[in-house]
Amino acid sequence: ASNSNATGGYLERAGNELLVRALGRIKTVNDLKAVVVKAREDRPVVLGQVARVAEGAQLKRGDAAVNGKPAVLVVVSKQPGADTRRLTEDVLSAIESIRQSLPADIRIIPDLYQQKTFIDLSISNVIEALRDGVLLVIVVLFLFLLNARVTFITLTAIPLSIMITAIIFQVLGMSINTMTLGGLAVAVGELVDDAIVDVENIFRRLRENSQRTVPHPILRVVYEASREVRSSIVFSTSLVVLVFVSLFALGGVGGGGCWGAGSVWLILFLSLHLLSSP
């Protein structure tokens, strides 16, 4: 109650009204010592008579420790939509630039906790799953086709489609993250599915053409064989894409992940058919 200002009306002097104010706002330690804590027998007892008043440190909201020793924890939070990995690299670069100007007894540990570490670990796990999926597809294709040449031609759909997807992502400014890599890992089997049907039918038609008395031109045979299965490939792949369209309605992180993975599927679908078109 002592730390406040109050009004006291006004005084008339020489035809003027002078405002009366009581300034009780505490500004210094001495002002705090003069605060009345109790009035006894008309004699005020001030804070400086019953306590030692001095400036001290501000109360801590929490303590931090590193390796069992007291420390100061500085948290850098990113804005929504910012690239966590790029922001982390920029912050580390800024820390290195000021490290030389800091006192010798200050030690900075920037890798104490970084979301970039967990993101890199997740991406590494997805890449391993993508690698294992590709190897499994290679083995299964060779066992079923029993032809190394046809298997190799079919597998070219994977790197070419992924390369076109990366180019489109770069042009559109989209990032390759855990969700998009997960879409790639799931789409590996679908990538070669259409290529198997197309290449196997072409291989069969070329073998039949080689047994003719007067063989047709090879390019014509390839075109006709590819056109035979084109409508079936388009409709079958469209059904697979339509299955995932309903997931785009999800909200939050799940919805964003579905949009990221779904965009990979759609781009791969378009790039695969562009590559396989005659």
PDB file of C-alpha atoms in Angstrom:
ATOM      1  CA  ALA A   1       0.000   0.000   0.000  1.00  0.00           C
ATOM      2  CA  SER A   2       2.939   2.333   0.512  1.00  0.00           C
ATOM      3  CA  ASN A   3       4.202   1.747  -3.028  1.00  0.00           C
ATOM      4  CA  SER A   4       1.598   3.942  -4.739  1.00  0.00           C
ATOM      5  CA  ASN A   5       0.842   7.534  -5.662  1.00  0.00           C
ATOM      6  CA  ALA A   6      -2.296   9.310  -4.501  1.00  0.00           C
ATOM      7  CA  THR A   7      -4.126  12.595  -5.095  1.00  0.00           C
ATOM      8  CA  GLY A   8      -4.905  15.140  -2.361  1.00  0.00           C
ATOM      9  CA  GLY A   9      -7.308  17.568  -3.949  1.00  0.00           C
ATOM     10  CA  TYR A  10      -6.147  21.099  -4.681  1.00  0.00           C
ATOM     11  CA  LEU A  11      -5.139  24.405  -3.056  1.00  0.00           C
ATOM     12  CA  GLU A  12      -6.206  27.868  -4.127  1.00  0.00           C
ATOM     13  CA  ARG A  13      -3.419  30.424  -4.319  1.00  0.00           C
ATOM     14  CA  ALA A  14      -3.574  33.773  -6.087  1.00  0.00           C
ATOM     15  CA  GLY A  15      -6.533  32.672  -8.111  1.00  0.00           C
ATOM     16  CA  ASN A  16      -4.844  29.472  -9.242  1.00  0.00           C
ATOM     17  CA  GLU A  17      -5.638  25.906  -8.311  1.00  0.00           C
ATOM     18  CA  LEU A  18      -2.602  23.865  -7.329  1.00  0.00           C
ATOM     19  CA  LEU A  19      -2.984  20.105  -7.449  1.00  0.00           C
ATOM     20  CA  VAL A  20      -1.856  18.153  -4.403  1.00  0.00           C
ATOM     21  CA  ARG A  21      -0.210  14.787  -4.973  1.00  0.00           C
ATOM     22  CA  ALA A  22       1.358  12.245  -2.627  1.00  0.00           C
ATOM     23  CA  LEU A  23       4.253  10.481  -4.374  1.00  0.00           C
ATOM     24  CA  GLY A  24       4.787   7.187  -2.583  1.00  0.00           C
ATOM     25  CA  ARG A  25       6.183   5.060  -5.406  1.00  0.00           C
ATOM     26  CA  ILE A  26       9.345   3.287  -4.261  1.00  0.00           C
ATOM     27  CA  LYS A  27      12.364   3.897  -6.478  1.00  0.00           C
ATOM     28  CA  THR A  28      15.437   3.238  -4.311  1.00  0.00           C
ATOM     29  CA  VAL A  29      16.505   1.026  -1.423  1.00  0.00           C
ATOM     30  CA  ASN A  30      16.253   3.971   0.960  1.00  0.00           C
ATOM     31  CA  ASP A  31      12.635   4.493  -0.034  1.00  0.00           C
ATOM     32  CA  LEU A  32      11.988   0.854   0.801  1.00  0.00           C
ATOM     33  CA  LYS A  33      13.650   1.270   4.217  1.00  0.00           C
ATOM     34  CA  ALA A  34      11.250   4.148   5.022  1.00  0.00           C
ATOM     35  CA  VAL A  35       8.107   2.098   4.414  1.00  0.00           C
ATOM     36  CA  VAL A  36       5.927   2.006   7.548  1.00  0.00           C
ATOM     37  CA  VAL A  37       5.169  -1.530   8.637  1.00  0.00           C
ATOM     38  CA  LYS A  38       3.258  -0.676  11.821  1.00  0.00           C
ATOM     39  CA  ALA A  39       2.251   2.359  13.886  1.00  0.00           C
ATOM     40  CA  ARG A  40       2.549   1.920  17.689  1.00  0.00           C
ATOM     41  CA  GLU A  41       1.492   4.697  20.109  1.00  0.00           C
ATOM     42  CA  ASP A  42       1.516   7.160  17.266  1.00  0.00           C
ATOM     43  CA  ARG A  43       5.103   6.250  16.512  1.00  0.00           C
ATOM     44  CA  PRO A  44       5.679   4.583  13.114  1.00  0.00           C
ATOM     45  CA  VAL A  45       7.889   1.559  12.802  1.00  0.00           C
ATOM     46  CA  VAL A  46       9.628   1.514   9.422  1.00  0.00           C
ATOM     47  CA  LEU A  47      11.020  -1.453   7.552  1.00  0.00           C
ATOM     48  CA  GLY A  48      14.629  -0.330   8.014  1.00  0.00           C
ATOM     49  CA  GLN A  49      14.255  -0.664  11.823  1.00  0.00           C
ATOM     50  CA  VAL A  50      13.218  -4.288  11.810  1.00  0.00           C
ATOM     51  CA  ALA A  51      15.040  -5.728   8.779  1.00  0.00           C
ATOM     52  CA  ARG A  52      18.171  -5.368   6.719  1.00  0.00           C
ATOM     53  CA  VAL A  53      17.202  -4.049   3.297  1.00  0.00           C
ATOM     54  CA  ALA A  54      19.619  -4.608   0.406  1.00  0.00           C
ATOM     55  CA  GLU A  55      19.531  -5.358  -3.311  1.00  0.00           C
ATOM     56  CA  GLY A  56      19.802  -9.027  -4.229  1.00  0.00           C
ATOM     57  CA  ALA A  57      19.627 -11.339  -7.201  1.00  0.00           C
ATOM     58  CA  GLN A  58      16.316 -11.941  -8.929  1.00  0.00           C
ATOM     59  CA  LEU A  59      14.572 -15.165  -7.986  1.00  0.00           C
ATOM     60  CA  LYS A  60      15.341 -18.012 -10.352  1.00  0.00           C
ATOM     61  CA  ARG A  61      12.529 -19.611 -12.278  1.00  0.00           C
ATOM     62  CA  GLY A  62      14.485 -22.856 -12.450  1.00  0.00           C
ATOM     63  CA  ASP A  63      17.947 -24.349 -12.211  1.00  0.00           C
ATOM     64  CA  ALA A  64      19.945 -26.052 -14.959  1.00  0.00           C
ATOM     65  CA  ALA A  65      22.863 -28.437 -14.690  1.00  0.00           C
ATOM     66  CA  VAL A  66      25.218 -30.142 -17.113  1.00  0.00           C
ATOM     67  CA  ASN A  67      27.162 -33.192 -15.955  1.00  0.00           C
ATOM     68  CA  GLY A  68      26.145 -32.456 -12.361  1.00  0.00           C
ATOM     69  CA  LYS A  69      27.431 -28.843 -12.406  1.00  0.00           C
ATOM     70  CA  PRO A  70      25.333 -25.629 -12.387  1.00  0.00           C
ATOM     71  CA  ALA A  71      24.826 -24.145 -15.823  1.00  0.00           C
ATOM     72  CA  VAL A  72      22.768 -21.626 -17.755  1.00  0.00           C
ATOM     73  CA  LEU A  73      20.426 -23.186 -20.297  1.00  0.00           C
ATOM     74  CA  VAL A  74      19.571 -21.085 -23.363  1.00  0.00           C
ATOM     75  CA  VAL A  75      16.704 -22.350 -25.529  1.00  0.00           C
ATOM     76  CA  VAL A  76      16.280 -21.228 -29.137  1.00  0.00           C
ATOM     77  CA  SER A  77      12.751 -21.804 -30.449  1.00  0.00           C
ATOM     78  CA  LYS A  78      12.007 -21.677 -34.147  1.00  0.00           C
ATOM     79  CA  GLN A  79       9.082 -20.002 -35.842  1.00  0.00           C
ATOM     80  CA  PRO A  80       6.396 -22.254 -37.383  1.00  0.00           C
ATOM     81  CA  GLY A  81       7.360 -23.379 -40.857  1.00  0.00           C
ATOM     82  CA  ALA A  82      11.092 -22.783 -40.374  1.00  0.00           C
ATOM     83  CA  ASP A  83      13.589 -25.445 -41.421  1.00  0.00           C
ATOM     84  CA  THR A  84      14.864 -26.979 -38.172  1.00  0.00           C
ATOM     85  CA  ARG A  85      18.080 -28.355 -39.652  1.00  0.00           C
ATOM     86  CA  ARG A  86      18.993 -25.126 -41.448  1.00  0.00           C
ATOM     87  CA  LEU A  87      18.158 -23.033 -38.369  1.00  0.00           C
ATOM     88  CA  THR A  88      20.324 -25.275 -36.183  1.00  0.00           C
ATOM     89  CA  GLU A  89      23.270 -24.864 -38.551  1.00  0.00           C
ATOM     90  CA  ASP A  90      22.815 -21.078 -38.544  1.00  0.00           C
ATOM     91  CA  VAL A  91      22.702 -20.993 -34.734  1.00  0.00           C
ATOM     92  CA  LEU A  92      25.840 -23.146 -34.475  1.00  0.00           C
ATOM     93  CA  SER A  93      27.599 -20.844 -36.933  1.00  0.00           C
ATOM     94  CA  ALA A  94      26.618 -17.807 -34.843  1.00  0.00           C
ATOM     95  CA  ILE A  95      27.873 -19.501 -31.661  1.00  0.00           C
ATOM     96  CA  GLU A  96      31.234 -20.226 -33.269  1.00  0.00           C
ATOM     97  CA  SER A  97      31.548 -16.596 -34.360  1.00  0.00           C
ATOM     98  CA  ILE A  98      31.142 -15.299 -30.774  1.00  0.00           C
ATOM     99  CA  ARG A  99      33.041 -18.079 -29.010  1.00  0.00           C
ATOM    100  CA  GLN A 100      36.402 -16.299 -29.310  1.00  0.00           C
ATOM    101  CA  SER A 101      35.055 -13.112 -27.698  1.00  0.00           C
ATOM    102  CA  LEU A 102      33.697 -14.854 -24.590  1.00  0.00           C
ATOM    103  CA  PRO A 103      35.603 -15.011 -21.269  1.00  0.00           C
ATOM    104  CA  ALA A 104      37.895 -17.976 -20.795  1.00  0.00           C
ATOM    105  CA  ASP A 105      35.828 -19.458 -17.953  1.00  0.00           C
ATOM    106  CA  ILE A 106      32.665 -19.747 -20.071  1.00  0.00           C
ATOM    107  CA  ARG A 107      32.174 -23.074 -21.802  1.00  0.00           C
ATOM    108  CA  ILE A 108      29.497 -23.490 -24.459  1.00  0.00           C
ATOM    109  CA  ILE A 109      28.016 -26.932 -25.177  1.00  0.00           C
ATOM    110  CA  PRO A 110      25.813 -26.446 -28.270  1.00  0.00           C
ATOM    111  CA  ASP A 111      25.110 -30.159 -28.839  1.00  0.00           C
ATOM    112  CA  LEU A 112      23.443 -30.679 -25.457  1.00  0.00           C
ATOM    113  CA  TYR A 113      20.010 -30.995 -27.069  1.00  0.00           C
ATOM    114  CA  GLN A 114      19.226 -30.463 -30.732  1.00  0.00           C
ATOM    115  CA  GLN A 115      16.100 -31.464 -32.636  1.00  0.00           C
ATOM    116  CA  LYS A 116      18.348 -31.724 -35.690  1.00  0.00           C
ATOM    117  CA  THR A 117      19.909 -34.864 -34.160  1.00  0.00           C
ATOM    118  CA  PHE A 118      16.550 -36.629 -33.919  1.00  0.00           C
ATOM    119  CA  ILE A 119      15.580 -35.513 -37.421  1.00  0.00           C
ATOM    120  CA  ASP A 120      18.849 -36.835 -38.873  1.00  0.00           C
ATOM    121  CA  LEU A 121      18.354 -40.121 -37.023  1.00  0.00           C
ATOM    122  CA  SER A 122      14.814 -40.471 -38.369  1.00  0.00           C
ATOM    123  CA  ILE A 123      15.960 -39.699 -41.912  1.00  0.00           C
ATOM    124  CA  SER A 124      18.768 -42.239 -41.555  1.00  0.00           C
ATOM    125  CA  ASN A 125      16.285 -44.913 -40.454  1.00  0.00           C
ATOM    126  CA  VAL A 126      13.991 -44.153 -43.401  1.00  0.00           C
ATOM    127  CA  ILE A 127      16.927 -44.242 -45.836  1.00  0.00           C
ATOM    128  CA  GLU A 128      17.898 -47.656 -44.456  1.00  0.00           C
ATOM    129  CA  ALA A 129      14.327 -48.860 -44.954  1.00  0.00           C
ATOM    130  CA  LEU A 130      14.395 -47.445 -48.495  1.00  0.00           C
ATOM    131  CA  ARG A 131      17.683 -49.221 -49.199  1.00  0.00           C
ATOM    132  CA  ASP A 132      16.441 -52.540 -47.824  1.00  0.00           C
ATOM    133  CA  GLY A 133      13.221 -52.181 -49.821  1.00  0.00           C
ATOM    134  CA  VAL A 134      15.121 -51.627 -53.059  1.00  0.00           C
ATOM    135  CA  LEU A 135      17.356 -54.646 -52.414  1.00  0.00           C
ATOM    136  CA  LEU A 136      14.323 -56.806 -51.651  1.00  0.00           C
ATOM    137  CA  VAL A 137      12.604 -55.620 -54.838  1.00  0.00           C
ATOM    138  CA  ILE A 138      15.712 -56.506 -56.866  1.00  0.00           C
ATOM    139  CA  VAL A 139      15.853 -60.035 -55.455  1.00  0.00           C
ATOM    140  CA  VAL A 140      12.111 -60.664 -55.927  1.00  0.00           C
ATOM    141  CA  LEU A 141      12.152 -59.312 -59.477  1.00  0.00           C
ATOM    142  CA  PHE A 142      15.065 -61.494 -60.491  1.00  0.00           C
ATOM    143  CA  LEU A 143      13.520 -64.611 -58.933  1.00  0.00           C
ATOM    144  CA  PHE A 144      10.216 -64.095 -60.753  1.00  0.00           C
ATOM    145  CA  LEU A 145      11.513 -62.786 -64.084  1.00  0.00           C
ATOM    146  CA  LEU A 146      14.643 -64.976 -64.226  1.00  0.00           C
ATOM    147  CA  ASN A 147      16.192 -62.498 -66.642  1.00  0.00           C
ATOM    148  CA  ALA A 148      18.939 -60.110 -65.566  1.00  0.00           C
ATOM    149  CA  ARG A 149      18.379 -57.761 -68.526  1.00  0.00           C
ATOM    150  CA  VAL A 150      14.643 -57.380 -67.925  1.00  0.00           C
ATOM    151  CA  THR A 151      15.256 -56.939 -64.190  1.00  0.00           C
ATOM    152  CA  PHE A 152      17.809 -54.174 -64.802  1.00  0.00           C
ATOM    153  CA  ILE A 153      15.527 -52.333 -67.237  1.00  0.00           C
ATOM    154  CA  THR A 154      12.629 -52.548 -64.795  1.00  0.00           C
ATOM    155  CA  LEU A 155      14.725 -51.246 -61.901  1.00  0.00           C
ATOM    156  CA  THR A 156      15.720 -48.119 -63.856  1.00  0.00           C
ATOM    157  CA  ALA A 157      12.245 -46.785 -63.016  1.00  0.00           C
ATOM    158  CA  ILE A 158      13.298 -46.344 -59.361  1.00  0.00           C
ATOM    159  CA  PRO A 159      16.294 -43.954 -59.703  1.00  0.00           C
ATOM    160  CA  LEU A 160      14.761 -42.077 -62.637  1.00  0.00           C
ATOM    161  CA  SER A 161      11.471 -41.477 -60.811  1.00  0.00           C
ATOM    162  CA  ILE A 162      13.233 -40.435 -57.595  1.00  0.00           C
ATOM    163  CA  MET A 163      15.508 -38.104 -59.575  1.00  0.00           C
ATOM    164  CA  ILE A 164      12.540 -36.416 -61.281  1.00  0.00           C
ATOM    165  CA  THR A 165      10.792 -36.150 -57.908  1.00  0.00           C
ATOM    166  CA  ALA A 166      13.850 -34.409 -56.406  1.00  0.00           C
ATOM    167  CA  ILE A 167      13.975 -31.982 -59.345  1.00  0.00           C
ATOM    168  CA  ILE A 168      10.274 -31.121 -58.957  1.00  0.00           C
ATOM    169  CA  PHE A 169      10.732 -30.687 -55.204  1.00  0.00           C
ATOM    170  CA  GLN A 170      13.614 -28.295 -55.858  1.00  0.00           C
ATOM    171  CA  VAL A 171      11.592 -26.258 -58.355  1.00  0.00           C
ATOM    172  CA  LEU A 172       8.537 -26.048 -56.083  1.00  0.00           C
ATOM    173  CA  GLY A 173      10.621 -25.303 -52.962  1.00  0.00           C
ATOM    174  CA  MET A 174       9.451 -28.440 -51.148  1.00  0.00           C
ATOM    175  CA  SER A 175      11.716 -30.085 -48.576  1.00  0.00           C
ATOM    176  CA  ILE A 176      12.712 -33.739 -48.463  1.00  0.00           C
ATOM    177  CA  ASN A 177      11.886 -34.706 -44.880  1.00  0.00           C
ATOM    178  CA  THR A 178      10.948 -37.798 -42.910  1.00  0.00           C
ATOM    179  CA  MET A 179       7.398 -37.864 -44.264  1.00  0.00           C
ATOM    180  CA  THR A 180       8.395 -37.517 -47.912  1.00  0.00           C
ATOM    181  CA  LEU A 181      11.134 -40.124 -47.533  1.00  0.00           C
ATOM    182  CA  GLY A 182       8.554 -42.391 -45.899  1.00  0.00           C
ATOM    183  CA  GLY A 183       6.392 -41.909 -48.971  1.00  0.00           C
ATOM    184  CA  LEU A 184       9.341 -42.915 -51.136  1.00  0.00           C
ATOM    185  CA  ALA A 185       9.924 -46.030 -49.027  1.00  0.00           C
ATOM    186  CA  VAL A 186       6.275 -47.051 -49.352  1.00  0.00           C
ATOM    187  CA  ALA A 187       6.201 -46.253 -53.081  1.00  0.00           C
ATOM    188  CA  VAL A 188       9.227 -48.385 -53.998  1.00  0.00           C
ATOM    189  CA  GLY A 189       7.099 -51.429 -54.760  1.00  0.00           C
ATOM    190  CA  GLU A 190       4.570 -49.385 -56.701  1.00  0.00           C
ATOM    191  CA  LEU A 191       7.351 -47.811 -58.764  1.00  0.00           C
ATOM    192  CA  VAL A 192       8.383 -51.104 -60.319  1.00  0.00           C
ATOM    193  CA  ASP A 193       4.869 -52.547 -60.406  1.00  0.00           C
ATOM    194  CA  ASP A 194       3.876 -50.699 -63.573  1.00  0.00           C
ATOM    195  CA  ALA A 195       7.345 -51.078 -65.054  1.00  0.00           C
ATOM    196  CA  ILE A 196       7.171 -54.866 -64.616  1.00  0.00           C
ATOM    197  CA  VAL A 197       3.917 -55.109 -66.577  1.00  0.00           C
ATOM    198  CA  ASP A 198       5.184 -52.816 -69.334  1.00  0.00           C
ATOM    199  CA  VAL A 199       8.665 -54.301 -69.697  1.00  0.00           C
ATOM    200  CA  GLU A 200       7.505 -57.916 -69.440  1.00  0.00           C
ATOM    201  CA  ASN A 201       4.913 -57.423 -72.177  1.00  0.00           C
ATOM    202  CA  ILE A 202       7.476 -55.704 -74.394  1.00  0.00           C
ATOM    203  CA  PHE A 203       9.962 -58.513 -73.789  1.00  0.00           C
ATOM    204  CA  ARG A 204       7.322 -61.107 -74.694  1.00  0.00           C
ATOM    205  CA  ARG A 205       6.358 -59.290 -77.901  1.00  0.00           C
ATOM    206  CA  LEU A 206       9.987 -58.895 -78.938  1.00  0.00           C
ATOM    207  CA  ARG A 207      10.562 -62.608 -78.430  1.00  0.00           C
ATOM    208  CA  GLU A 208       7.515 -63.433 -80.570  1.00  0.00           C
ATOM    209  CA  ASN A 209       8.638 -60.936 -83.200  1.00  0.00           C
ATOM    210  CA  SER A 210      12.077 -62.568 -83.421  1.00  0.00           C
ATOM    211  CA  GLN A 211      10.375 -65.862 -84.379  1.00  0.00           C
ATOM    212  CA  ARG A 212       8.515 -64.317 -87.313  1.00  0.00           C
ATOM    213  CA  THR A 213       9.613 -64.984 -90.877  1.00  0.00           C
ATOM    214  CA  VAL A 214       9.541 -61.233 -91.556  1.00  0.00           C
ATOM    215  CA  PRO A 215      10.051 -59.431 -88.223  1.00  0.00           C
ATOM    216  CA  HIS A 216       8.433 -56.058 -87.659  1.00  0.00           C
ATOM    217  CA  PRO A 217      10.556 -52.999 -86.758  1.00  0.00           C
ATOM    218  CA  ILE A 218      11.653 -53.157 -83.135  1.00  0.00           C
ATOM    219  CA  LEU A 219      10.407 -49.664 -82.250  1.00  0.00           C
ATOM    220  CA  ARG A 220       6.978 -50.493 -83.643  1.00  0.00           C
ATOM    221  CA  VAL A 221       6.823 -53.692 -81.606  1.00  0.00           C
ATOM    222  CA  VAL A 222       7.826 -51.807 -78.444  1.00  0.00           C
ATOM    223  CA  TYR A 223       5.173 -49.149 -79.093  1.00  0.00           C
ATOM    224  CA  GLU A 224       2.397 -51.647 -79.736  1.00  0.00           C
ATOM    225  CA  ALA A 225       3.324 -53.769 -76.708  1.00  0.00           C
ATOM    226  CA  SER A 226       3.386 -50.740 -74.441  1.00  0.00           C
ATOM    227  CA  ARG A 227       0.044 -49.496 -75.765  1.00  0.00           C
ATOM    228  CA  GLU A 228      -1.569 -52.862 -75.068  1.00  0.00           C
ATOM    229  CA  VAL A 229      -1.097 -52.549 -71.331  1.00  0.00           C
ATOM    230  CA  ARG A 230      -1.184 -48.753 -70.989  1.00  0.00           C
ATOM    231  CA  SER A 231      -4.844 -48.429 -69.992  1.00  0.00           C
ATOM    232  CA  SER A 232      -4.552 -51.269 -67.476  1.00  0.00           C
ATOM    233  CA  ILE A 233      -1.473 -49.657 -65.891  1.00  0.00           C
ATOM    234  CA  VAL A 234      -3.111 -46.239 -65.650  1.00  0.00           C
ATOM    235  CA  PHE A 235      -6.285 -47.566 -64.052  1.00  0.00           C
ATOM    236  CA  SER A 236      -4.511 -49.872 -61.587  1.00  0.00           C
ATOM    237  CA  THR A 237      -2.161 -47.114 -60.427  1.00  0.00           C
ATOM    238  CA  SER A 238      -5.035 -44.639 -60.205  1.00  0.00           C
ATOM    239  CA  LEU A 239      -6.813 -47.010 -57.822  1.00  0.00           C
ATOM    240  CA  VAL A 240      -3.729 -47.134 -55.583  1.00  0.00           C
ATOM    241  CA  VAL A 241      -3.510 -43.327 -55.544  1.00  0.00           C
ATOM    242  CA  LEU A 242      -7.236 -42.986 -54.783  1.00  0.00           C
ATOM    243  CA  VAL A 243      -6.806 -45.169 -51.700  1.00  0.00           C
ATOM    244  CA  PHE A 244      -4.498 -42.538 -50.179  1.00  0.00           C
ATOM    245  CA  VAL A 245      -6.566 -39.513 -51.216  1.00  0.00           C
ATOM    246  CA  SER A 246      -8.897 -39.992 -48.243  1.00  0.00           C
ATOM    247  CA  LEU A 247      -5.928 -39.614 -45.858  1.00  0.00           C
ATOM    248  CA  PHE A 248      -5.450 -36.017 -47.026  1.00  0.00           C
ATOM    249  CA  ALA A 249      -8.510 -35.036 -44.952  1.00  0.00           C
ATOM    250  CA  LEU A 250      -6.644 -35.720 -41.704  1.00  0.00           C
ATOM    251  CA  GLY A 251      -5.672 -32.696 -39.632  1.00  0.00           C
ATOM    252  CA  GLY A 252      -2.620 -31.747 -37.598  1.00  0.00           C
ATOM    253  CA  VAL A 253       0.702 -33.515 -37.991  1.00  0.00           C
ATOM    254  CA  GLY A 254      -0.943 -36.588 -39.523  1.00  0.00           C
ATOM    255  CA  GLY A 255      -2.613 -34.526 -42.227  1.00  0.00           C
ATOM    256  CA  GLY A 256       0.593 -32.661 -43.035  1.00  0.00           C
ATOM    257  CA  GLY A 257       2.477 -35.949 -43.247  1.00  0.00           C
ATOM    258  CA  CYS A 258      -0.168 -37.410 -45.546  1.00  0.00           C
ATOM    259  CA  TRP A 259       0.070 -34.379 -47.795  1.00  0.00           C
ATOM    260  CA  GLY A 260       3.873 -34.713 -47.889  1.00  0.00           C
ATOM    261  CA  ALA A 261       3.826 -38.454 -48.586  1.00  0.00           C
ATOM    262  CA  GLY A 262       0.852 -38.082 -50.919  1.00  0.00           C
ATOM    263  CA  SER A 263       2.655 -35.482 -52.986  1.00  0.00           C
ATOM    264  CA  VAL A 264       5.519 -37.932 -53.392  1.00  0.00           C
ATOM    265  CA  TRP A 265       3.108 -40.608 -54.617  1.00  0.00           C
ATOM    266  CA  LEU A 266       1.448 -38.282 -57.114  1.00  0.00           C
ATOM    267  CA  ILE A 267       4.742 -36.932 -58.439  1.00  0.00           C
ATOM    268  CA  LEU A 268       6.209 -40.430 -58.727  1.00  0.00           C
ATOM    269  CA  PHE A 269       3.061 -41.607 -60.467  1.00  0.00           C
ATOM    270  CA  LEU A 270       3.269 -38.823 -63.049  1.00  0.00           C
ATOM    271  CA  SER A 271       7.029 -39.135 -63.534  1.00  0.00           C
ATOM    272  CA  LEU A 272       6.827 -42.913 -63.947  1.00  0.00           C
ATOM    273  CA  HIS A 273       4.235 -42.646 -66.701  1.00  0.00           C
ATOM    274  CA  LEU A 274       6.160 -39.835 -68.355  1.00  0.00           C
ATOM    275  CA  LEU A 275       9.219 -42.067 -68.400  1.00  0.00           C
ATOM    276  CA  SER A 276       7.343 -45.088 -69.710  1.00  0.00           C
ATOM    277  CA  SER A 277       5.301 -43.212 -72.333  1.00  0.00           C
ATOM    278  CA  PRO A 278       6.328 -44.142 -75.915  1.00  0.00           C
TER     279      PRO A 278
END
